[in-house]
C-alpha cells in the first residue's frame, strides 16, 4: 500500500503520516474460484466463502447483528460477560 500525505504527530506524540491518498501498489495475481465445492476449504477460509457467496455473507451479517443486540441488551441489564473455555484440555481462567 502506498500513501501520500503530510507528516505530523499523533495525539500520543508519535511521528505519523496523515494520508490524503492511498494506492494499491501490488495487486493480487491469484484468480478467485467461481465456487468452493470442498466443505473443509469453505470452513477454513471463511473470508473466501463470504466473498463468493452473498447468501452466506448475509447469514454472517445477520448473526453478528443478533449477537451485538443481545450483548447490548445484557450490558444494559448490568450482566457480566464471562468466557468459558470449552475445547482446551488445560483448565485456565
XYZ file of N, CA, C and O in Angstrom:
372
model
N 0.853 -1.175 0.000
C 0.000 0.000 0.000
C 0.896 1.233 0.000
O 1.862 1.310 0.765
N 0.584 2.169 -0.846
C 1.309 3.430 -0.876
C 0.421 4.538 -0.332
O -0.798 4.503 -0.489
N 1.019 5.516 0.317
C 0.259 6.612 0.905
C 0.907 7.944 0.560
O 2.128 8.074 0.600
N 0.083 8.923 0.206
C 0.544 10.294 0.007
C -0.157 11.149 1.041
O -1.345 10.994 1.294
N 0.604 12.044 1.642
C 0.025 12.879 2.675
C 1.083 13.773 3.284
O 2.080 14.100 2.635
N 0.878 14.135 4.519
C 1.826 15.018 5.177
C 2.215 14.441 6.534
O 1.417 13.780 7.185
N 3.472 14.668 6.948
C 3.914 14.157 8.249
C 3.389 15.022 9.385
O 3.085 16.199 9.216
N 3.277 14.402 10.543
C 2.833 15.126 11.726
C 2.976 14.244 12.946
O 3.574 13.170 12.885
N 2.446 14.705 14.053
C 2.492 13.946 15.293
C 1.077 13.540 15.680
O 0.139 14.317 15.556
N 0.948 12.314 16.168
C -0.347 11.821 16.610
C -0.690 12.426 17.971
O 0.105 13.169 18.557
N -1.870 12.069 18.487
C -2.286 12.572 19.799
C -1.355 12.097 20.905
O -1.209 12.759 21.926
N -0.701 10.944 20.691
C 0.241 10.423 21.672
C 1.641 10.970 21.465
O 2.565 10.599 22.179
N 1.844 11.817 20.448
C 3.149 12.402 20.198
C 4.040 11.588 19.284
O 5.207 11.894 19.109
N 3.493 10.527 18.673
C 4.283 9.696 17.771
C 4.307 10.308 16.375
O 3.318 10.881 15.920
N 5.449 10.169 15.684
C 5.530 10.638 14.317
C 4.648 9.777 13.430
O 4.677 8.553 13.516
N 3.845 10.421 12.600
C 2.893 9.708 11.764
C 2.797 10.387 10.406
O 3.282 11.498 10.219
N 2.148 9.689 9.487
C 1.809 10.290 8.194
C 0.292 10.364 8.148
O -0.391 9.377 8.377
N -0.221 11.536 7.840
C -1.659 11.724 7.694
C -1.972 11.639 6.208
O -1.724 12.585 5.464
N -2.500 10.489 5.761
C -2.661 10.273 4.329
C -3.826 11.060 3.743
O -4.865 11.236 4.373
N -3.616 11.535 2.523
C -4.687 12.157 1.750
C -5.079 11.262 0.580
O -6.140 11.426 0.011
N -4.179 10.301 0.235
C -4.449 9.379 -0.859
C -3.780 8.043 -0.567
O -2.626 8.000 -0.144
N -4.510 6.953 -0.774
C -3.969 5.608 -0.628
C -4.006 4.922 -1.988
O -4.941 5.111 -2.759
N -2.976 4.101 -2.275
C -2.894 3.431 -3.567
C -2.399 2.000 -3.352
O -1.462 1.769 -2.590
N -3.017 1.064 -4.054
C -2.590 -0.329 -4.005
C -1.408 -0.492 -4.943
O -1.510 -0.265 -6.141
N -0.239 -0.874 -4.405
C 0.981 -0.961 -5.203
C 1.172 -2.325 -5.847
O 1.737 -2.415 -6.935
N 0.744 -3.389 -5.192
C 0.938 -4.725 -5.764
C -0.371 -5.498 -5.685
O -0.746 -5.992 -4.639
N -1.075 -5.616 -6.795
C -2.351 -6.330 -6.780
C -2.139 -7.838 -6.621
O -1.071 -8.365 -6.907
N -3.161 -8.526 -6.194
C -3.123 -9.978 -6.043
C -3.194 -10.607 -7.429
O -4.040 -10.257 -8.240
N -2.310 -11.541 -7.702
C -2.248 -12.158 -9.025
C -3.018 -13.479 -9.091
O -3.055 -14.121 -10.125
N -3.634 -13.899 -7.996
C -4.384 -15.155 -7.978
C -5.833 -14.891 -8.353
O -6.461 -13.972 -7.844
N -6.368 -15.712 -9.227
C -7.774 -15.598 -9.607
C -8.643 -16.234 -8.525
O -8.283 -17.263 -7.946
N -9.793 -15.632 -8.262
C -10.734 -16.204 -7.311
C -11.478 -17.352 -7.983
O -11.838 -17.265 -9.160
N -11.733 -18.428 -7.257
C -12.532 -19.508 -7.838
C -13.981 -19.051 -8.005
O -14.434 -18.125 -7.341
N -14.711 -19.701 -8.894
C -16.128 -19.356 -9.095
C -16.980 -19.849 -7.937
O -17.961 -19.206 -7.571
N -16.622 -20.999 -7.387
C -17.340 -21.539 -6.236
C -16.410 -22.478 -5.467
O -15.398 -22.916 -5.991
N -16.778 -22.753 -4.210
C -15.998 -23.672 -3.379
C -16.861 -24.906 -3.153
O -17.902 -24.823 -2.507
N -16.421 -26.039 -3.679
C -17.197 -27.264 -3.508
C -16.726 -28.068 -2.296
O -17.491 -28.842 -1.729
N -15.488 -27.876 -1.889
C -14.933 -28.606 -0.749
C -15.373 -27.923 0.547
O -15.042 -26.766 0.807
N -16.110 -28.664 1.363
C -16.647 -28.103 2.613
C -15.538 -27.716 3.576
O -15.622 -26.689 4.259
N -14.470 -28.495 3.632
C -13.363 -28.191 4.541
C -12.716 -26.849 4.191
O -12.425 -26.041 5.070
N -12.515 -26.586 2.904
C -11.946 -25.298 2.483
C -12.911 -24.173 2.820
O -12.499 -23.092 3.254
N -14.210 -24.416 2.633
C -15.212 -23.392 2.957
C -15.144 -22.991 4.421
O -15.240 -21.811 4.765
N -14.956 -23.970 5.317
C -14.908 -23.669 6.743
C -13.572 -23.061 7.155
O -13.515 -22.234 8.059
N -12.480 -23.466 6.517
C -11.159 -22.947 6.878
C -10.901 -21.557 6.303
O -10.146 -20.777 6.884
N -11.492 -21.256 5.165
C -11.281 -19.958 4.516
C -12.618 -19.229 4.414
O -13.153 -19.003 3.332
N -13.144 -18.827 5.560
C -14.446 -18.164 5.624
C -14.468 -16.875 4.799
O -15.470 -16.538 4.193
N -13.363 -16.133 4.807
C -13.302 -14.879 4.058
C -13.562 -15.130 2.578
O -14.277 -14.365 1.916
N -13.023 -16.218 2.032
C -13.213 -16.549 0.627
C -14.656 -16.979 0.381
O -15.274 -16.577 -0.614
N -15.210 -17.738 1.293
C -16.593 -18.183 1.176
C -17.541 -16.987 1.159
O -18.479 -16.934 0.360
N -17.291 -15.994 2.023
C -18.160 -14.820 2.072
C -17.997 -13.932 0.848
O -18.931 -13.276 0.420
N -16.806 -13.901 0.252
C -16.593 -13.118 -0.965
C -17.331 -13.732 -2.145
O -17.826 -13.020 -3.020
N -17.426 -15.059 -2.184
C -18.013 -15.745 -3.331
C -19.504 -16.008 -3.188
O -20.186 -16.237 -4.185
N -20.024 -15.989 -1.976
C -21.423 -16.330 -1.752
C -22.134 -15.224 -0.960
O -22.032 -15.170 0.271
N -22.873 -14.358 -1.653
C -23.598 -13.288 -0.949
C -24.619 -13.828 0.056
O -24.875 -13.190 1.075
N -25.182 -15.012 -0.221
C -26.167 -15.583 0.705
C -25.512 -15.935 2.041
O -26.062 -15.657 3.104
N -24.339 -16.550 1.977
C -23.636 -16.908 3.223
C -23.158 -15.653 3.952
O -23.152 -15.599 5.173
N -22.738 -14.648 3.201
C -22.315 -13.385 3.827
C -23.484 -12.762 4.584
O -23.325 -12.259 5.686
N -24.675 -12.811 3.995
C -25.864 -12.259 4.648
C -26.149 -13.001 5.957
O -26.530 -12.388 6.957
N -25.943 -14.314 5.959
C -26.132 -15.106 7.181
C -25.172 -14.640 8.268
O -25.561 -14.448 9.427
N -23.894 -14.407 7.909
C -22.909 -13.944 8.894
C -23.249 -12.541 9.388
O -23.082 -12.233 10.573
N -23.721 -11.675 8.496
C -24.101 -10.318 8.908
C -25.274 -10.361 9.879
O -25.275 -9.653 10.898
N -26.275 -11.188 9.582
C -27.438 -11.323 10.464
C -27.022 -11.875 11.823
O -27.456 -11.377 12.869
N -26.155 -12.880 11.813
C -25.669 -13.468 13.068
C -24.941 -12.426 13.914
O -25.157 -12.334 15.126
N -24.085 -11.626 13.273
C -23.342 -10.593 14.001
C -24.283 -9.546 14.585
O -24.086 -9.086 15.718
N -25.328 -9.169 13.846
C -26.295 -8.187 14.351
C -27.052 -8.738 15.558
O -27.291 -8.009 16.534
N -27.424 -10.009 15.504
C -28.142 -10.629 16.626
C -27.250 -10.673 17.863
O -27.678 -10.316 18.968
N -25.999 -11.094 17.681
C -25.072 -11.169 18.815
C -24.840 -9.782 19.412
O -24.841 -9.620 20.641
N -24.668 -8.763 18.560
C -24.475 -7.398 19.067
C -25.705 -6.908 19.824
O -25.583 -6.255 20.868
N -26.900 -7.214 19.324
C -28.120 -6.795 20.002
C -28.229 -7.446 21.377
O -28.507 -6.778 22.374
N -28.020 -8.771 21.436
C -28.117 -9.486 22.716
C -27.059 -8.977 23.695
O -27.339 -8.756 24.877
N -25.830 -8.744 23.190
C -24.767 -8.242 24.058
C -25.115 -6.856 24.616
O -24.950 -6.602 25.811
N -25.634 -5.952 23.767
C -26.030 -4.616 24.247
C -27.161 -4.711 25.259
O -27.170 -4.011 26.281
N -28.144 -5.572 24.982
C -29.277 -5.746 25.892
C -28.803 -6.210 27.264
O -29.193 -5.653 28.294
N -27.943 -7.233 27.270
C -27.466 -7.756 28.552
C -26.544 -6.758 29.256
O -26.538 -6.681 30.489
N -25.751 -5.990 28.486
C -24.922 -4.933 29.089
C -25.792 -3.895 29.776
O -25.477 -3.433 30.883
N -26.903 -3.524 29.147
C -27.812 -2.538 29.753
C -28.481 -3.067 31.011
O -28.903 -2.292 31.863
N -28.566 -4.394 31.127
C -29.142 -5.012 32.322
C -28.057 -5.315 33.358
O -28.318 -6.014 34.339
N -26.838 -4.808 33.140
C -25.699 -4.983 34.041
C -25.252 -6.435 34.209
O -24.787 -6.832 35.273
N -25.407 -7.229 33.144
C -24.868 -8.586 33.170
C -23.380 -8.528 32.896
O -22.885 -7.606 32.260
N -22.664 -9.520 33.350
C -21.229 -9.612 33.156
C -20.934 -10.731 32.166
O -21.410 -11.858 32.336
N -20.168 -10.426 31.128
C -19.817 -11.433 30.133
C -18.593 -12.207 30.605
O -17.572 -11.631 30.951
N -18.712 -13.544 30.614
C -17.630 -14.414 31.054
C -17.399 -15.452 29.968
O -18.325 -16.089 29.492
N -16.143 -15.597 29.548
C -15.812 -16.606 28.546
C -15.459 -17.911 29.238
O -14.701 -17.933 30.196
N -16.017 -18.999 28.753
C -15.782 -20.316 29.325
C -14.992 -21.158 28.335
O -15.468 -21.393 27.228
N -13.798 -21.602 28.701
C -13.037 -22.453 27.771
C -13.709 -23.814 27.648
O -13.996 -24.470 28.645
N -13.967 -24.218 26.415
C -14.657 -25.486 26.198
C -13.760 -26.521 25.529
O -13.863 -27.695 25.803
N -12.884 -26.087 24.626
C -12.125 -27.026 23.810
C -10.711 -27.239 24.329
O -9.924 -27.934 23.694
N -10.344 -26.636 25.435
C -8.995 -26.758 25.959
C -8.888 -27.951 26.904
O -9.778 -28.206 27.717
N -7.774 -28.663 26.820
C -7.558 -29.768 27.759
C -6.976 -29.259 29.068
O -7.095 -29.897 30.090
N -6.336 -28.076 29.030
C -5.756 -27.475 30.228
C -6.738 -26.416 30.739
O -7.156 -25.534 29.991
N -7.118 -26.527 32.000
C -8.052 -25.581 32.572
C -7.348 -24.266 32.878
O -6.252 -24.245 33.424
N -7.972 -23.191 32.473
C -7.399 -21.862 32.764
C -8.541 -20.881 32.923
O -9.671 -21.161 32.587
N -8.227 -19.707 33.399
C -9.280 -18.726 33.649
C -9.129 -17.523 32.869
O -9.159 -17.076 31.887
